[in-house]
Short mmCIF file of C-alpha atoms in Angstrom, two decimals:
data_model
loop_
_atom_site.label_atom_id
_atom_site.label_comp_id
_atom_site.label_asym_id
_atom_site.label_seq_id
_atom_site.Cartn_x
_atom_site.Cartn_y
_atom_site.Cartn_z
CA MET A 295 -14.48 -11.95 -14.32
CA ASN A 296 -15.55 -10.59 -17.34
CA ALA A 297 -16.68 -7.14 -16.13
CA PHE A 298 -17.10 -5.44 -19.64
CA ALA A 299 -20.32 -7.66 -21.04
CA TYR A 300 -23.62 -6.54 -23.01
CA ARG A 301 -26.66 -6.27 -21.04
CA ASP A 302 -30.40 -5.37 -22.92
CA GLY A 303 -28.19 -4.44 -26.23
CA ARG A 304 -25.86 -2.48 -24.37
CA LEU A 305 -22.10 -2.82 -23.20
CA HIS A 306 -21.88 -2.16 -19.53
CA ALA A 307 -19.14 -1.96 -17.17
CA GLU A 308 -19.93 -3.93 -14.35
CA GLY A 309 -23.59 -2.72 -14.06
CA VAL A 310 -23.15 0.58 -15.69
CA SER A 311 -23.82 1.15 -19.06
CA LEU A 312 -21.27 2.64 -20.92
CA GLU A 313 -23.63 4.72 -22.55
CA THR A 314 -24.50 6.58 -19.61
CA VAL A 315 -20.55 6.94 -18.84
CA SER A 316 -20.57 8.90 -22.32
CA GLU A 317 -23.31 11.12 -21.35
CA ALA A 318 -21.82 12.18 -17.96
CA TYR A 319 -18.15 12.25 -19.08
CA GLY A 320 -18.01 12.55 -22.80
CA THR A 321 -15.50 10.73 -24.85
CA PRO A 322 -12.72 9.86 -25.59
CA VAL A 323 -12.47 8.29 -21.73
CA TYR A 324 -11.09 5.25 -19.97
CA VAL A 325 -13.30 3.23 -18.17
CA TYR A 326 -12.04 1.15 -15.19
CA SER A 327 -13.76 -1.80 -13.29
CA GLN A 328 -12.54 -2.22 -9.70
CA ALA A 329 -14.45 -5.42 -9.44
CA ALA A 330 -12.28 -6.78 -12.65
CA MET A 331 -8.86 -5.22 -11.01
CA GLU A 332 -10.04 -7.15 -7.53
CA ASP A 333 -10.71 -10.43 -8.91
CA ALA A 334 -7.38 -10.46 -10.99
CA TYR A 335 -5.23 -9.68 -7.71
CA ARG A 336 -7.05 -12.37 -5.76
CA GLU A 337 -6.45 -14.86 -8.45
CA LEU A 338 -2.99 -14.34 -8.14
CA ALA A 339 -2.95 -14.33 -4.63
CA ASP A 340 -4.58 -17.77 -4.34
CA ALA A 341 -2.28 -19.29 -6.92
CA LEU A 342 0.69 -17.78 -4.70
CA GLN A 343 -0.72 -19.34 -1.57
CA GLY A 344 1.79 -21.28 0.58
CA LEU A 345 4.96 -19.69 -0.95
CA GLY A 346 5.21 -16.29 1.48
CA ALA A 347 4.73 -14.14 -2.14
CA ARG A 348 4.66 -10.50 -1.82
CA ILE A 349 2.53 -8.98 -4.91
CA CYS A 350 3.84 -5.76 -5.80
CA TYR A 351 1.97 -4.08 -8.05
CA ALA A 352 3.75 -2.48 -11.37
CA VAL A 353 2.55 1.24 -10.83
CA LYS A 354 3.98 2.00 -14.81
CA ALA A 355 0.86 -0.04 -15.98
CA ASN A 356 -1.83 2.40 -14.62
CA GLY A 357 -0.39 5.05 -12.00
CA ASN A 358 -3.64 6.58 -11.11
CA VAL A 359 -4.35 6.92 -7.42
CA ALA A 360 -7.58 5.43 -7.60
CA VAL A 361 -6.37 2.04 -9.29
CA ILE A 362 -3.31 1.56 -6.84
CA ARG A 363 -5.57 2.46 -3.60
CA ALA A 364 -7.99 -0.11 -5.18
CA LEU A 365 -5.08 -3.01 -5.16
CA ALA A 366 -3.36 -1.34 -1.91
CA ARG A 367 -6.99 -2.15 0.36
CA LEU A 368 -6.17 -6.09 -0.94
CA GLY A 369 -2.66 -5.74 0.45
CA ALA A 370 -0.71 -5.06 -2.82
CA GLY A 371 3.01 -3.28 -2.57
CA ALA A 372 4.02 -1.53 -5.25
CA ASP A 373 6.86 -1.64 -7.70
CA VAL A 374 7.71 2.26 -8.91
CA VAL A 375 10.66 3.24 -11.34
CA SER A 376 10.59 6.95 -10.57
CA GLY A 377 10.05 9.51 -7.78
CA GLY A 378 6.74 10.61 -9.13
CA GLU A 379 5.29 6.83 -8.74
CA LEU A 380 6.69 6.49 -5.70
CA ALA A 381 4.82 9.42 -4.46
CA ARG A 382 1.65 8.48 -6.10
CA ALA A 383 2.03 4.82 -4.37
CA VAL A 384 2.27 6.49 -0.96
CA ALA A 385 -0.60 8.86 -1.29
CA ALA A 386 -2.64 5.80 -2.58
CA GLY A 387 -1.81 4.24 1.01
CA ILE A 388 0.82 1.83 0.29
CA ARG A 389 3.35 1.48 3.01
CA PRO A 390 6.97 2.70 1.95
CA THR A 391 8.02 -0.52 3.53
CA ASP A 392 6.22 -2.38 0.69
CA ILE A 393 7.69 -0.38 -1.96
CA VAL A 394 10.31 -1.51 -4.51
CA PHE A 395 12.23 1.07 -6.23
CA SER A 396 13.77 -0.36 -9.73
CA GLY A 397 14.74 1.47 -12.84
CA VAL A 398 18.07 1.92 -14.64
CA GLY A 399 18.12 5.72 -13.73
CA LYS A 400 17.44 6.99 -10.57
CA THR A 401 18.52 10.10 -9.76
CA ARG A 402 20.39 11.42 -6.76
CA ASP A 403 17.22 13.24 -5.89
CA GLU A 404 14.99 10.67 -6.55
CA ILE A 405 16.88 8.55 -4.43
CA ALA A 406 16.87 10.53 -1.53
CA GLN A 407 13.38 10.73 -1.71
CA ALA A 408 12.92 7.29 -1.37
CA LEU A 409 15.47 6.66 1.43
CA LYS A 410 13.57 9.76 3.43
CA ALA A 411 10.17 7.75 2.79
CA GLY A 412 11.37 4.54 4.22
CA THR A 413 11.32 2.60 0.96
CA GLY A 414 11.50 -0.92 1.28
CA GLN A 415 13.66 -2.13 -1.28
CA PHE A 416 16.12 -0.86 -4.04
CA ASN A 417 16.65 -2.79 -7.23
CA VAL A 418 20.46 -1.65 -8.57
CA GLU A 419 20.73 -2.05 -12.04
CA SER A 420 24.43 -1.10 -12.68
CA GLU A 421 27.64 -0.93 -10.55
CA ALA A 422 27.60 3.04 -10.87
CA GLU A 423 24.11 2.91 -9.41
CA LEU A 424 25.40 1.20 -6.50
CA ALA A 425 28.23 3.23 -5.76
CA VAL A 426 25.74 6.58 -5.86
CA LEU A 427 23.33 4.77 -3.73
CA GLY A 428 25.59 4.07 -0.84
CA GLU A 429 26.78 7.71 -1.05
CA VAL A 430 23.30 9.11 -0.36
CA ALA A 431 22.66 6.92 1.88
CA ALA A 432 25.60 7.18 3.73
CA THR A 433 25.30 11.14 3.65
CA LEU A 434 21.75 10.71 4.83
CA ASP A 435 22.99 8.17 7.54
CA LEU A 436 20.63 5.70 6.30
CA ARG A 437 20.93 2.16 5.06
CA ALA A 438 19.28 1.18 1.90
CA ASP A 439 18.04 -2.66 1.43
CA THR A 440 19.41 -3.16 -2.00
CA ALA A 441 18.81 -6.14 -4.57
CA ILE A 442 20.89 -6.54 -7.25
CA ARG A 443 18.91 -6.63 -11.00
CA VAL A 444 20.79 -9.64 -12.87
CA ASN A 445 20.10 -9.92 -16.58
CA PRO A 446 19.75 -13.67 -17.22
CA ASP A 447 19.97 -13.47 -21.08
CA ILE A 448 16.82 -15.05 -21.82
CA ALA A 449 15.02 -14.77 -25.15
CA VAL A 450 11.02 -14.01 -24.90
CA ASP A 451 8.43 -14.21 -27.29
CA THR A 452 6.85 -10.57 -26.85
CA ALA A 453 7.22 -7.30 -28.57
CA ASP A 454 10.97 -6.42 -29.15
CA ARG A 455 10.50 -2.88 -27.34
CA ILE A 456 8.94 -4.51 -24.00
CA ALA A 457 11.94 -7.56 -23.89
CA THR A 458 14.14 -6.81 -21.01
CA GLY A 459 15.98 -9.86 -20.27
CA SER A 460 18.85 -10.27 -22.54
CA TYR A 461 22.37 -8.80 -22.68
CA GLU A 462 21.46 -6.42 -25.77
CA HIS A 463 19.15 -4.80 -23.46
CA LYS A 464 19.72 -1.63 -20.79
CA PHE A 465 18.45 -3.46 -17.81
CA GLY A 466 20.35 -5.24 -15.05
CA VAL A 467 23.61 -6.70 -14.71
CA PRO A 468 25.20 -9.78 -16.55
CA ILE A 469 24.78 -12.47 -14.69
CA ARG A 470 28.71 -13.24 -14.43
CA ASP A 471 29.01 -10.12 -12.73
CA ALA A 472 26.50 -10.66 -10.04
CA ALA A 473 29.00 -11.91 -7.52
CA ARG A 474 31.31 -9.28 -7.71
CA ILE A 475 29.22 -6.44 -7.62
CA TYR A 476 27.09 -8.19 -4.63
CA GLN A 477 30.38 -8.45 -3.00
CA LEU A 478 31.13 -4.61 -3.25
CA GLY A 479 27.62 -3.64 -2.00
CA SER A 480 27.76 -5.69 1.19
CA ARG A 481 31.07 -3.99 1.86
CA ALA A 482 29.91 -0.70 0.76
CA PRO A 483 28.64 2.27 3.77
CA GLY A 484 24.94 3.07 3.24
CA ILE A 485 24.48 -0.34 1.63
CA ARG A 486 22.53 -3.59 3.06
CA MET A 487 22.65 -6.14 0.27
CA VAL A 488 19.31 -8.35 0.75
CA GLY A 489 18.80 -10.27 -2.59
CA VAL A 490 18.53 -10.73 -6.28
CA ALA A 491 15.61 -9.35 -8.93
CA ALA A 492 15.11 -9.88 -12.45
CA HIS A 493 12.54 -8.84 -14.78
CA ILE A 494 12.54 -10.31 -18.60
CA GLY A 495 10.03 -8.46 -20.28
CA SER A 496 6.18 -7.88 -20.60
CA GLN A 497 3.25 -9.60 -22.28
CA ILE A 498 4.66 -13.30 -21.73
CA LEU A 499 2.57 -15.79 -22.89
CA ASP A 500 4.90 -19.05 -22.76
CA LEU A 501 5.44 -20.21 -19.48
CA SER A 502 8.59 -21.94 -20.28
CA SER A 503 10.38 -18.48 -20.38
CA PHE A 504 9.88 -17.80 -16.67
CA GLU A 505 10.85 -21.06 -15.80
CA SER A 506 14.18 -20.68 -18.02
CA ALA A 507 14.81 -17.54 -15.92
CA PHE A 508 13.94 -18.75 -12.41
CA ALA A 509 16.18 -21.58 -12.83
CA VAL A 510 19.01 -18.94 -13.73
CA LEU A 511 18.27 -16.87 -10.71
CA ALA A 512 17.90 -20.22 -8.36
CA GLU A 513 21.50 -20.91 -9.18
CA CYS A 514 22.97 -17.25 -9.02
CA VAL A 515 21.44 -17.56 -5.29
CA ARG A 516 23.28 -20.42 -4.59
CA GLU A 517 26.75 -19.36 -5.99
CA LEU A 518 26.30 -16.04 -3.92
CA ARG A 519 25.79 -18.13 -0.81
CA ARG A 520 28.43 -20.31 -1.92
CA ALA A 521 30.66 -17.12 -1.94
CA GLY A 522 29.70 -16.77 1.49
CA LEU A 523 27.07 -13.72 0.76
CA ALA A 524 23.53 -13.63 2.65
CA VAL A 525 20.80 -13.67 0.13
CA GLU A 526 17.17 -12.99 1.61
CA ARG A 527 15.03 -11.92 -1.07
CA LEU A 528 14.31 -13.09 -4.40
CA ASP A 529 12.19 -10.56 -6.68
CA LEU A 530 10.82 -12.62 -9.51
CA GLY A 531 9.61 -9.26 -11.33
CA GLY A 532 6.60 -9.28 -13.69
CA GLY A 533 5.46 -9.87 -17.58
CA LEU A 534 2.34 -12.16 -16.97
CA GLY A 535 0.49 -11.59 -20.41
CA ILE A 536 -3.41 -11.22 -20.94
CA THR A 537 -5.61 -11.92 -23.85
CA TYR A 538 -6.25 -8.66 -26.36
CA THR A 539 -7.94 -10.52 -29.03
CA ASP A 540 -7.29 -14.38 -29.09
CA GLU A 541 -4.33 -14.76 -27.05
CA THR A 542 -4.35 -17.49 -24.54
CA ALA A 543 -3.14 -15.88 -21.59
CA PRO A 544 -0.69 -17.92 -19.08
CA SER A 545 -1.71 -20.00 -16.03
CA LEU A 546 -1.57 -18.51 -12.99
CA ALA A 547 -1.63 -21.90 -11.55
CA GLY A 548 0.86 -22.74 -13.99
CA PHE A 549 2.96 -19.84 -12.69
CA ALA A 550 2.66 -20.77 -9.40
CA ASP A 551 3.95 -24.16 -9.83
CA ILE A 552 6.92 -23.07 -11.88
CA VAL A 553 7.92 -20.86 -8.77
CA ARG A 554 7.52 -23.51 -6.68
CA ARG A 555 9.78 -25.63 -8.21
CA THR A 556 12.56 -23.72 -9.32
CA VAL A 557 12.75 -21.38 -6.56
CA GLY A 558 10.52 -22.43 -3.89
CA GLY A 559 12.92 -24.21 -2.05
CA LEU A 560 15.51 -21.56 -1.48
CA GLY A 561 14.23 -19.91 1.65
CA CYS A 562 13.94 -16.43 0.33
CA GLU A 563 11.19 -14.05 0.51
CA ILE A 564 9.71 -14.07 -3.01
CA THR A 565 8.20 -10.96 -4.59
CA VAL A 566 6.39 -10.87 -7.80
CA GLU A 567 5.73 -7.63 -9.64
CA PRO A 568 2.88 -7.61 -12.03
CA GLY A 569 1.07 -4.83 -13.60
CA ARG A 570 -0.70 -5.24 -16.96
CA ARG A 571 -1.89 -8.78 -15.28
CA LEU A 572 -3.73 -6.86 -12.93
CA VAL A 573 -5.52 -4.05 -14.55
CA GLY A 574 -5.29 -4.33 -18.34
CA ASN A 575 -8.47 -6.13 -18.80
CA ALA A 576 -9.95 -3.95 -16.28
CA GLY A 577 -10.21 -1.02 -18.56
CA VAL A 578 -11.58 -0.01 -21.84
CA LEU A 579 -11.20 3.52 -23.88
CA LEU A 580 -14.32 4.52 -24.85
CA SER A 581 -14.83 6.65 -27.95
CA ARG A 582 -17.36 7.84 -30.51
CA VAL A 583 -17.33 7.59 -34.07
CA LEU A 584 -16.92 10.88 -36.31
CA TYR A 585 -16.99 9.68 -39.81
CA THR A 586 -16.42 6.91 -42.04
CA LYS A 587 -14.33 7.05 -44.98
CA GLU A 588 -13.33 4.64 -48.05
CA THR A 589 -10.55 4.69 -50.51
CA PRO A 590 -9.50 2.24 -53.00
CA LEU A 591 -7.64 0.26 -50.86
CA ARG A 592 -8.81 0.94 -47.45
CA ARG A 593 -11.95 1.43 -45.01
CA PHE A 594 -11.66 3.61 -42.11
CA VAL A 595 -13.80 4.33 -39.23
CA ILE A 596 -12.57 7.87 -37.68
CA VAL A 597 -13.05 8.08 -33.65
CA ASP A 598 -12.33 10.81 -31.47
CA ALA A 599 -9.66 8.85 -29.61
CA ALA A 600 -6.38 8.37 -31.15
CA MET A 601 -2.85 7.87 -30.65
CA ASN A 602 -2.10 10.38 -28.32
CA ASP A 603 -4.72 8.83 -26.00
CA LEU A 604 -3.34 4.87 -26.74
CA LEU A 605 -0.33 4.60 -27.71
CA ARG A 606 0.45 0.96 -28.02
CA PRO A 607 -1.18 0.22 -31.53
CA THR A 608 1.49 2.80 -33.37
CA LEU A 609 4.01 2.26 -30.62
CA TYR A 610 4.29 -1.34 -30.27
CA GLY A 611 1.82 -2.62 -33.52
CA ALA A 612 0.00 -4.14 -30.55
CA GLU A 613 -3.63 -5.38 -31.45
CA HIS A 614 -6.79 -4.51 -29.39
CA ALA A 615 -10.01 -5.66 -29.64
CA VAL A 616 -12.95 -3.29 -30.85
CA LEU A 617 -16.59 -3.67 -29.20
CA PRO A 618 -19.24 -1.69 -30.65
CA VAL A 619 -21.30 -0.38 -27.38
CA ALA A 620 -24.63 -1.21 -29.41
CA GLN A 621 -24.76 -4.83 -29.42
CA PRO A 622 -24.85 -6.20 -32.99
CA ALA A 623 -27.75 -8.01 -34.11
CA ALA A 624 -26.89 -11.71 -34.56
CA GLY A 625 -26.29 -12.45 -38.48
CA ARG A 626 -25.52 -8.35 -38.88
CA GLU A 627 -23.05 -7.80 -41.80
CA THR A 628 -19.31 -7.09 -40.71
CA ARG A 629 -16.61 -6.17 -42.51
CA PRO A 630 -12.71 -5.48 -42.11
CA VAL A 631 -11.98 -1.93 -41.23
CA ASP A 632 -9.32 0.17 -39.67
CA VAL A 633 -10.00 2.19 -36.91
CA VAL A 634 -8.34 5.30 -36.89
CA GLY A 635 -7.76 8.79 -35.12
CA PRO A 636 -7.58 12.38 -35.78
CA VAL A 637 -3.86 12.73 -35.11
CA CYS A 638 -1.86 13.84 -38.06
CA GLU A 639 0.19 10.91 -38.52
CA THR A 640 -0.37 7.98 -40.87
CA GLY A 641 0.91 5.56 -37.73
CA ASP A 642 -2.45 6.95 -35.58
CA TRP A 643 -4.86 4.11 -35.36
CA LEU A 644 -6.05 2.12 -33.00
CA ALA A 645 -6.92 -1.12 -34.87
CA ARG A 646 -6.08 -2.58 -38.19
CA GLU A 647 -8.58 -4.64 -40.20
CA ALA A 648 -10.71 -5.35 -37.31
CA ASP A 649 -13.97 -7.30 -38.02
CA LEU A 650 -16.88 -4.81 -37.26
CA PRO A 651 -20.80 -4.21 -38.43
CA ILE A 652 -21.38 -1.07 -40.47
CA LEU A 653 -21.05 1.68 -37.98
CA GLN A 654 -22.33 5.32 -38.52
CA GLU A 655 -21.41 8.47 -36.87
CA GLY A 656 -22.42 8.81 -33.28
CA ASP A 657 -21.89 5.41 -32.67
CA LEU A 658 -19.62 4.18 -29.37
CA VAL A 659 -17.32 1.60 -29.37
CA ALA A 660 -14.57 0.24 -26.36
CA ILE A 661 -11.07 -0.34 -27.21
CA ALA A 662 -10.34 -3.40 -24.85
CA GLY A 663 -7.74 -4.42 -22.65
CA ALA A 664 -6.85 -0.54 -22.27
CA GLY A 665 -6.38 -0.46 -18.54
CA ALA A 666 -2.84 -1.32 -19.00
CA TYR A 667 -0.02 1.23 -20.52
CA GLY A 668 -3.43 3.18 -22.07
CA ALA A 669 -4.09 6.50 -19.78
CA VAL A 670 -0.29 6.83 -18.40
CA MET A 671 1.07 6.76 -21.87
CA ALA A 672 -1.32 9.64 -22.86
CA SER A 673 -0.26 13.16 -24.37
CA PHE A 674 -1.23 16.52 -25.35
CA TYR A 675 0.12 15.91 -29.03
CA ASN A 676 -1.40 17.81 -32.03
CA GLY A 677 -2.48 20.29 -28.91
CA ARG A 678 -5.39 17.94 -28.15
CA GLY A 679 -6.68 17.23 -24.40
CA LEU A 680 -5.35 14.59 -21.60
CA VAL A 681 -7.87 12.17 -21.64
CA GLY A 682 -10.12 11.27 -18.57
CA GLU A 683 -10.44 8.30 -16.50
CA VAL A 684 -13.75 6.91 -14.63
CA MET A 685 -13.83 4.04 -12.46
CA VAL A 686 -17.24 1.56 -11.75
CA HIS A 687 -17.82 -0.25 -8.91
CA ASN A 688 -20.72 -1.89 -7.70
CA GLY A 689 -23.27 -0.09 -10.15
CA ALA A 690 -21.61 3.34 -9.12
CA HIS A 691 -19.50 5.37 -11.37
CA ALA A 692 -16.85 8.05 -10.51
CA GLU A 693 -14.34 10.49 -12.23
CA ILE A 694 -10.87 9.79 -10.81
CA ARG A 695 -9.22 12.11 -13.46
CA PRO A 696 -11.05 14.76 -15.43
CA PHE A 697 -10.37 15.59 -18.90
CA GLN A 698 -7.46 17.87 -19.53
CA ASP A 699 -8.43 20.70 -21.66
CA PRO A 700 -5.69 21.81 -24.33
CA ALA A 701 -6.02 25.27 -22.46
CA ALA A 702 -4.50 23.76 -19.27
CA LEU A 703 -1.33 22.94 -21.38
CA GLN A 704 -1.08 26.20 -23.24
CA ALA A 705 -1.29 28.22 -19.56
CA LEU A 706 1.90 26.47 -18.98
CA ASP A 707 3.61 28.13 -21.85
CA ARG A 708 5.91 31.22 -21.15
CA LEU A 709 6.98 33.91 -23.67
CA PRO A 710 10.70 35.19 -22.97
CA ARG A 711 10.80 38.71 -22.52
CA TRP A 712 12.22 39.16 -26.04
CA LEU A 713 8.97 38.10 -27.43
CA GLU A 714 6.35 39.80 -25.27
#
């Protein structure tokens, strides 16, 4: 569904006017549609029907407990990459047995935390990590269900900083080493080797990248089995892209067809780990215009949101659509502007050359596609407060994380005794 639409000349989230949200909670603020998340989950679940696939939401996309809870109620598991994300998933109601613990740098304390919680699967990304996992598990007299994350060396058409599937990246083990490391794990105390995992990147729009990667994984499973090793599970990772401006999001039916053709006949339990695809288009960052400014070369709209609230444009050069909350009249003049924030960095921008109607001080704008990798990457940079989050559903709205005032950060500072 398109949860964000104009009604009576104002942009709404489901049935709630974003003007109402701004009056209740101020700006900048993230606004999420629960219905949009639920629809995205059901669309993927329907596409994968008949494959027995488990959907584990990638918590790194948006770690708010309310967001995780909304997906958990539909049957989602979780893919986590830290002890903090693990705790959030459990607090949201996800059973530990439905949690996959990924990530290249799990600490011993995090591993112990996950083992004690009863985490369902550890995706190991190096031989050294496998040894530590086995050691910690044996010390606790537990066994860790473990998959080896392999790197299929697949190039994908996405931003360099969110590609993860080639040999130059830190993730996974080279495919040529998979059998040797899997064999080590099968003999290690504290380890039960259960499968193979991969994740080739994020915001992938071309389904052929998945087909190439899954074909490599299928052959890896066959090779392991030929070596007499049991492979019960296959974790396909995430990466399905969304529409931010004018991109065409990949077909979920097409994705599911690739899964069936490449790995569907292996008899493995299949896991997929979407994040952005479930929550990205379910959120906007609501902001208010502070000033407009023209220089000989650029036109600027300065808003109260900034790179510390939404880092993607600065970090990746990512593009987000910017929507005026007051619906522009048909035929109204537009012009290209840079939408920028108050942070003291030239790179503090939310949109470049965005074609917008003439905006005035006090106008509201919504930065679209902000439900994923928005609030989770926010910071207190420049002494700015940490942005709040609001969820809407069935005409109701609720604050799911309050704005954190800069004073809250300052209160954490401590003076050493020699400066008191």
